[in-house]
Coordinates of C-alpha atoms in Angstrom, one line a residue:
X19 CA 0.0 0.0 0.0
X20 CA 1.5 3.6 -1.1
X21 CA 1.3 6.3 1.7
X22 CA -1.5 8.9 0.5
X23 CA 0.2 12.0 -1.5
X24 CA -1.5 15.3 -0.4
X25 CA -0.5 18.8 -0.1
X26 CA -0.2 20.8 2.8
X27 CA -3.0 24.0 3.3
X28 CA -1.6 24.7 6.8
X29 CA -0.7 28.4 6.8
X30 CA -0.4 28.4 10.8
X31 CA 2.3 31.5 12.2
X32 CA 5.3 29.9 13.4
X33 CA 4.7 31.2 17.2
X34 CA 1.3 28.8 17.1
X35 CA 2.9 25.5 14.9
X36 CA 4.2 23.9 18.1
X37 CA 0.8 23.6 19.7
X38 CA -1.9 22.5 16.4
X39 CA 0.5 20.2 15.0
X40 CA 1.0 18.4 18.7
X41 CA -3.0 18.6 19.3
X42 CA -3.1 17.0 15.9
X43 CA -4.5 19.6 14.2
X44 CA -2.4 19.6 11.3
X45 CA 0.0 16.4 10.1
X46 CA 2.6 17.5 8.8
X47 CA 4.7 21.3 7.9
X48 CA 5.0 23.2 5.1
X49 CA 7.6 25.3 4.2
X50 CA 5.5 28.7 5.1
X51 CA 4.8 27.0 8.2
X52 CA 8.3 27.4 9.6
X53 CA 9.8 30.5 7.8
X54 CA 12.9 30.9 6.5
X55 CA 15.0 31.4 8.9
X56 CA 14.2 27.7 9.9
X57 CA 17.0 25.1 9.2
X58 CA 13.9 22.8 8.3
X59 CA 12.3 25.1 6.0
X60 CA 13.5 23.4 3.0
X61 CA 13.3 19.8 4.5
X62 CA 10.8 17.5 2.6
X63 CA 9.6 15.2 -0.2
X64 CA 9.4 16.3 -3.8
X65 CA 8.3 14.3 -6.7
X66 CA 7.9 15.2 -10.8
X67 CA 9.2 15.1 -14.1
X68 CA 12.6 15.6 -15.2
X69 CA 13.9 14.8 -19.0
X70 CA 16.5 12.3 -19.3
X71 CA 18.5 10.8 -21.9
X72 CA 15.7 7.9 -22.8
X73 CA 13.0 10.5 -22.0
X74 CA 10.9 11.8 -19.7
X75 CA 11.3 10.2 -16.5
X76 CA 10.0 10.1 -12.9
X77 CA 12.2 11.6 -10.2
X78 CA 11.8 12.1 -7.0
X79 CA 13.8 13.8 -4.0
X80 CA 14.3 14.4 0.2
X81 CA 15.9 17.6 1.7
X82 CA 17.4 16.3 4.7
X83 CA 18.1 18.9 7.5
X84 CA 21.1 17.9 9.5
X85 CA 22.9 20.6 11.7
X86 CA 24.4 23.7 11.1
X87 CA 22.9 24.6 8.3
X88 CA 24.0 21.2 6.5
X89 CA 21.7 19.8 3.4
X90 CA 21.3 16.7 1.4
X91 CA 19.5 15.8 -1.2
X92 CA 18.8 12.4 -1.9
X93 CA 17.6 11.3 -5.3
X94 CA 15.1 8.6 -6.0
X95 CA 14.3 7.2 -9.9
X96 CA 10.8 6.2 -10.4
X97 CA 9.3 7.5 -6.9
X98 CA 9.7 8.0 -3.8
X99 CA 10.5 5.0 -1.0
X100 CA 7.4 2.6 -0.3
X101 CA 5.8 4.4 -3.5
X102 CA 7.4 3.7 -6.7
X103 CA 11.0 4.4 -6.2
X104 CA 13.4 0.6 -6.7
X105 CA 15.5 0.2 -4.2
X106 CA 18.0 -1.7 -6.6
X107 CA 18.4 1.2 -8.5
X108 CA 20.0 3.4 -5.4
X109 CA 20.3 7.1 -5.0
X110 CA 22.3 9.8 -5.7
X111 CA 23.2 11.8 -2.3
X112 CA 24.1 15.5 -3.0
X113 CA 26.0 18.2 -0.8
X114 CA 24.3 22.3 -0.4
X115 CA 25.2 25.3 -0.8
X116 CA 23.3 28.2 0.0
X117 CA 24.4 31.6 -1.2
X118 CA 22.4 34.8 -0.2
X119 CA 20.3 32.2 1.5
X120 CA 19.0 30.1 -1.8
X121 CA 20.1 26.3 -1.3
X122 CA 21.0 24.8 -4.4
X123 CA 22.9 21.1 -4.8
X124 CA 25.2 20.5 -7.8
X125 CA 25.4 17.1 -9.4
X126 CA 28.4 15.7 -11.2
X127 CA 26.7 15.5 -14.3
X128 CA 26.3 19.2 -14.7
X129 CA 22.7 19.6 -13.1
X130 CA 21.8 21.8 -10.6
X131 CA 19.0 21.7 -8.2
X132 CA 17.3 25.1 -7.4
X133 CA 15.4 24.5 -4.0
X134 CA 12.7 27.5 -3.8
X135 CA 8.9 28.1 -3.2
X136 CA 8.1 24.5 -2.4
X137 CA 9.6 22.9 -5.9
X138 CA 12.7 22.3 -7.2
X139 CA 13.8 23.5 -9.8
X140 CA 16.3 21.0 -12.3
X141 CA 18.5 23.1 -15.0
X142 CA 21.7 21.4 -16.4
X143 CA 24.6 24.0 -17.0
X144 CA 24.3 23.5 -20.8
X145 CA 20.7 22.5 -22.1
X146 CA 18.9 24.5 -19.5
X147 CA 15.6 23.5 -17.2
X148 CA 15.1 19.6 -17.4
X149 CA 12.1 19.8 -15.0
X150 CA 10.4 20.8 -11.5
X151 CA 10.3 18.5 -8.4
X152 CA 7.1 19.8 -6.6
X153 CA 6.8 19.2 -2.7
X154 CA 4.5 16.3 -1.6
X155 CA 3.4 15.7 1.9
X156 CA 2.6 11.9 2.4
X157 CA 0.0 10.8 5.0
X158 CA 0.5 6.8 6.2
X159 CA -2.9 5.2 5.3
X160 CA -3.2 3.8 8.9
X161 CA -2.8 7.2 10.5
X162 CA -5.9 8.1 12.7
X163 CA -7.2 4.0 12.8
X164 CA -10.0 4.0 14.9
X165 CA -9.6 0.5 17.2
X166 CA -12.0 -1.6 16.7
X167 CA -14.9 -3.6 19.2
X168 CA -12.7 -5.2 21.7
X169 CA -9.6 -3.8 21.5
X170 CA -7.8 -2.3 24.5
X171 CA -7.3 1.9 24.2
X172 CA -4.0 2.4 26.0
X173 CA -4.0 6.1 25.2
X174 CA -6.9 8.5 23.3
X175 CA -5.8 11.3 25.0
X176 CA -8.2 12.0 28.3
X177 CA -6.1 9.9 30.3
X178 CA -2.9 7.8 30.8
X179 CA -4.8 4.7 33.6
X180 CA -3.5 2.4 31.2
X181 CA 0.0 3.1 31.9
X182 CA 2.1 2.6 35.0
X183 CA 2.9 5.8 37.8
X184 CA 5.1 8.2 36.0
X185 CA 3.5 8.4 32.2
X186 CA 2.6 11.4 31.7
X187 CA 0.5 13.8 29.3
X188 CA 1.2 16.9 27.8
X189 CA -0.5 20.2 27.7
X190 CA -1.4 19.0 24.4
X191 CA -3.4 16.2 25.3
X192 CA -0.3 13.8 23.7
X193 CA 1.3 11.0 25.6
X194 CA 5.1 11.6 26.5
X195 CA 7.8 9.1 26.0
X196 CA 8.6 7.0 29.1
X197 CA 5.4 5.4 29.7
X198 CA 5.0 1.4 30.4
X199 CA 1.8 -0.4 30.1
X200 CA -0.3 -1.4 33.1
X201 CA -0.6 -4.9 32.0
X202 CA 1.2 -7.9 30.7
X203 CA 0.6 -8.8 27.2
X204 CA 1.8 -12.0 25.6
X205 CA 0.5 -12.2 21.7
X206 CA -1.2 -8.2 20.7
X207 CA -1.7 -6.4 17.5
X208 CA -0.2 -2.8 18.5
X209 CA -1.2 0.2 16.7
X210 CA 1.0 3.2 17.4
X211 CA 1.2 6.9 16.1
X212 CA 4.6 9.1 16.9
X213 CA 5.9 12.2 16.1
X214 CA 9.3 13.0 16.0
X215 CA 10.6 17.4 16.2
X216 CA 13.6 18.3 14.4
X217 CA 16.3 18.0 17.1
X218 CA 19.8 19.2 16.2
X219 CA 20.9 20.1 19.8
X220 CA 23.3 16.6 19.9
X221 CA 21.9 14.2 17.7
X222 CA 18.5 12.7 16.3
X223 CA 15.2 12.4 18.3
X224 CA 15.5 8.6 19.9
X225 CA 12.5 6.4 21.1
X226 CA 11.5 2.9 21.1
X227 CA 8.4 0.3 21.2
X228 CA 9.8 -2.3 23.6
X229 CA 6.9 -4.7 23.6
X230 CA 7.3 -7.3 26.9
X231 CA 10.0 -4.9 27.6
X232 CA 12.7 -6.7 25.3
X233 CA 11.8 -6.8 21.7
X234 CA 12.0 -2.5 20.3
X235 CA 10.9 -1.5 17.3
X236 CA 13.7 1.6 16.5
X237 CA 11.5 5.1 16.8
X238 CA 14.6 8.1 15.2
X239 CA 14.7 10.3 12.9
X240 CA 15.7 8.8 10.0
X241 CA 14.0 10.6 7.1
X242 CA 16.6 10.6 4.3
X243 CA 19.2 8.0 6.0
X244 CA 19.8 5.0 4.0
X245 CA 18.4 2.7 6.8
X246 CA 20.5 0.0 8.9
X247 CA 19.9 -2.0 12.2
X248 CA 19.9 0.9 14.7
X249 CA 17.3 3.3 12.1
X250 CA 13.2 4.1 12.7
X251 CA 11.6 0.8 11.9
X252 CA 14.3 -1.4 12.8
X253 CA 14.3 -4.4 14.8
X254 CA 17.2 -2.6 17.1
X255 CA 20.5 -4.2 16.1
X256 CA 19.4 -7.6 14.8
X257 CA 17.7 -6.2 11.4
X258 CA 17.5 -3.5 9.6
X259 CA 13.8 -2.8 7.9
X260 CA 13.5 -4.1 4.1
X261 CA 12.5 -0.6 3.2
X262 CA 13.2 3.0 5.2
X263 CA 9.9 5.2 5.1
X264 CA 10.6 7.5 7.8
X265 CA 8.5 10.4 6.8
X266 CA 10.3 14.3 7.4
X267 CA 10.4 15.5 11.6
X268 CA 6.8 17.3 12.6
X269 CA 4.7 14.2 10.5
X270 CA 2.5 11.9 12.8
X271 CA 3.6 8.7 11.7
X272 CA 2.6 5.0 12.2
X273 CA 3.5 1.7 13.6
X274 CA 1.1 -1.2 13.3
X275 CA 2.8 -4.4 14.6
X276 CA 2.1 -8.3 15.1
X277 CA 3.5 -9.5 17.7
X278 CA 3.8 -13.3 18.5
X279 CA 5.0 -14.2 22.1
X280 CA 8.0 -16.7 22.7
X281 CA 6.3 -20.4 23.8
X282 CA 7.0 -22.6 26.9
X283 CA 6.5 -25.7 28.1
X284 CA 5.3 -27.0 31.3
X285 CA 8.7 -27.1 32.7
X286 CA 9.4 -23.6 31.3
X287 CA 11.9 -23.8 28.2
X288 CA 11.3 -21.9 25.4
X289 CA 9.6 -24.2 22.7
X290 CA 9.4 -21.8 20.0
X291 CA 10.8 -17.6 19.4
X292 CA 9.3 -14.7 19.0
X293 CA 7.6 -13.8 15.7
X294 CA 7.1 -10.6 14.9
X295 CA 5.5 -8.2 11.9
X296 CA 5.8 -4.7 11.3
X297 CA 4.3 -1.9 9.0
X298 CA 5.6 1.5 8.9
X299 CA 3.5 4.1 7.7
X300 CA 1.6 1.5 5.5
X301 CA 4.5 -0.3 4.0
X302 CA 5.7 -3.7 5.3
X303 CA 9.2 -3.9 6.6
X304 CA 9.0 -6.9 8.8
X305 CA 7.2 -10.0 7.8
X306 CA 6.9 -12.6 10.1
X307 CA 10.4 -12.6 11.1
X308 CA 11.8 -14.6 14.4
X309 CA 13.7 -13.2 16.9
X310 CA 15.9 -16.0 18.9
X311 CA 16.0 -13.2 21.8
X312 CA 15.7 -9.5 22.9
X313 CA 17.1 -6.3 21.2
X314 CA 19.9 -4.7 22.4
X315 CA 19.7 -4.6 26.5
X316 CA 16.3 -6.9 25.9
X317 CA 18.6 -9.1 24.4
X318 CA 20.0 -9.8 28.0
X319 CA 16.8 -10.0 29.9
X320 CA 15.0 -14.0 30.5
X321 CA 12.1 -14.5 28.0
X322 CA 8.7 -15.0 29.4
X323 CA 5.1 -15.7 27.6
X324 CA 3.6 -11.8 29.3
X325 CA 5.4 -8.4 30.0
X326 CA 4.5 -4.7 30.0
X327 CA 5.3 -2.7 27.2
X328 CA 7.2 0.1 26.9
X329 CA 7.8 3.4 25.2
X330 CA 11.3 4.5 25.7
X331 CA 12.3 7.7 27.3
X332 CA 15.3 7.9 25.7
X333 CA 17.6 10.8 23.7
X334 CA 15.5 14.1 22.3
X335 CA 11.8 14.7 22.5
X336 CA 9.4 11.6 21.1
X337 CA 5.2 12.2 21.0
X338 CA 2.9 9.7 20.7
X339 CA -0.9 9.5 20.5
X340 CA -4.1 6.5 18.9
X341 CA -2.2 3.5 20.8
X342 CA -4.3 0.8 21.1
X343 CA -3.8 -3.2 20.9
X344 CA -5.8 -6.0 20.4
X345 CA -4.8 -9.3 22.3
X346 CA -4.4 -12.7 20.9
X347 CA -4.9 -11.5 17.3
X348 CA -5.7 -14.0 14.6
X349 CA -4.1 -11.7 12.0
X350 CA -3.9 -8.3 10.9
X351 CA -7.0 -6.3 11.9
X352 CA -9.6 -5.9 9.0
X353 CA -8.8 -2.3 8.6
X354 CA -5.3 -2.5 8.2
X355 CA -5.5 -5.6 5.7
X356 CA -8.6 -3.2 3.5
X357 CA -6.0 0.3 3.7
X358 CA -2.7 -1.6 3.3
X359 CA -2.4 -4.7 1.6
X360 CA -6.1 -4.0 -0.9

């Protein structure tokens, strides 16, 4: 299932953007929404046209903010990740400069890539504009998945009973990292929605779904990053996700996971591992895959059939809101099979 392409129409004043897009008024930011003199002004997703040698041809591009004032661009043939873009035929990863504060990247092949006004605009030094990149904002077709008759509302934003003393909720109504689940779970279907700021104070903003408090599912910023073990979506340190959708910082995103507990027999010992599914933002990254243990410090903890889970209070600001589960699933929830795999 592709993430849904729409474009933004939030105007909000910079001094207000903080609040509506935590209360979930708006999903994602435009450029106007941040101003200029933001370093993530620029950041985003971009998709058109551009001429090529056999062509015209489908292109597609991410402004990645890093620090400082640092750009890349990252170039996709044929679409965007998770919506039409081949991961076998790589990217091209360009350096910025801005001069009298216009960012342009230069390619090798004599192109150069005007970022202004929400497009991009793609001249080559010698045969002049080959095309415009316009800016897409991408919505995950589970975002805002109402849970169904039976399932358990961990968090809808009134209240945070379902969690252990110490969660906490914002101003905002949202649900701050660092909260662990009343119960024990053993098998659940987990749907979760996060958003990650733009955090450049010392590194990336860092959470993590630890579901029975060993297994995470990565939560960073990793819009633009070519994915590994330790990026979003990853099973943390034993595998990396088959695709990395990380949408831009200030985007509610989505986790909907299976989750398959380990199995015991009467004496105790493990008779079968952990089994686990994931979908990010719509797309399928993990499929059934078994884990032989924990992730990372899970990884040193005894397996048991029940645990709490846990949303980790880790490095930078993390937001979550919608997390509900569903025990002792059959499958994937109706909704989720109709909106991504129809």
């Amino acid at each position: 299932m592709r993430m849904v392409l729409a474009v933004s129409s939030s105007l909000v004043a910079l001094s207000v953007l903080a609040t509506s897009l935590l209360a979930g008024d708006i999903v994602h930011v435009s450029p106007d929404d941040v101003g200029p003199e933001s370093i993530v002004h620029w950041q985003g997703e971009y998709l058109g046209a551009v001429e090529g040698e056999e062509g015209e041809v489908t292109l597609a591009a991410q402004v990645v903010a890093r620090r400082n004032d640092d750009y890349e661009l990252v170039l996709y043939r044929g679409g965007l990740p998770g919506q039409g873009w081949d991961p076998e035929s790589g990217t091209e990863r360009l350096k910025a400069t801005i001069t009298e504060g216009q960012l342009a990247f230069h390619g090798d092949d004599g192109r150069v890539y005007q970022v202004e006004n929400g497009s991009i605009d793609i001249r080559h030094e010698e045969r002049g504009q080959l095309g415009v990149l316009e800016r897409t904002f991408r919505t995950s077709p589970t975002l805002g998945l109402a849970a169904p008759d039976g399932a358990v509302v961990l968090f809808d934003g009134t209240s945070v009973d379902k969690f252990r003393e110490g969660a906490e909720i914002t101003d905002d109504g949202l649900l701050d990292q660092g909260a662990r689940s009343a119960e024990k779970y053993g098998d659940i279907f987990l749907h979760v929605e996060y958003m990650l700021p733009f955090w450049d104070d010392s590194g990336r903003a860092n959470s993590g779904i630890y579901i029975q408090d060993r297994y995470e599912v990565q939560i960073l910023d990793s819009f633009g990053h070519p994915g590994g073990r330790g990026e979003d979506g990853s099973l943390y340190q034993q595998r990396a996700p088959d695709l990395n959708v990380s949408l831009p910082p200030y985007h509610w995103q989505t986790f909907d996971i299976l989750f398959r507990a380990p199995r015991f027999d009467e004496e105790g010992d493990k008779t079968e591992n952990v089994r686990i599914s994931v979908i990010h933002n719509g797309v399928l990254v993990h499929d059934n895959i078994e884990l032989e243990k924990g992730t990372g410090w899970g990884g040193r903890k005894e397996e048991v059939p029940r645990e709490h889970f846990y949303l980790q209070r880790h490095r930078g600001p993390c937001f979550f809101r919608n997390v509900w589960l569903i025990e002792a699933p059959d499958g994937w929830p109706e909704t989720v099979e109709k909106r991504v795999f129809e």
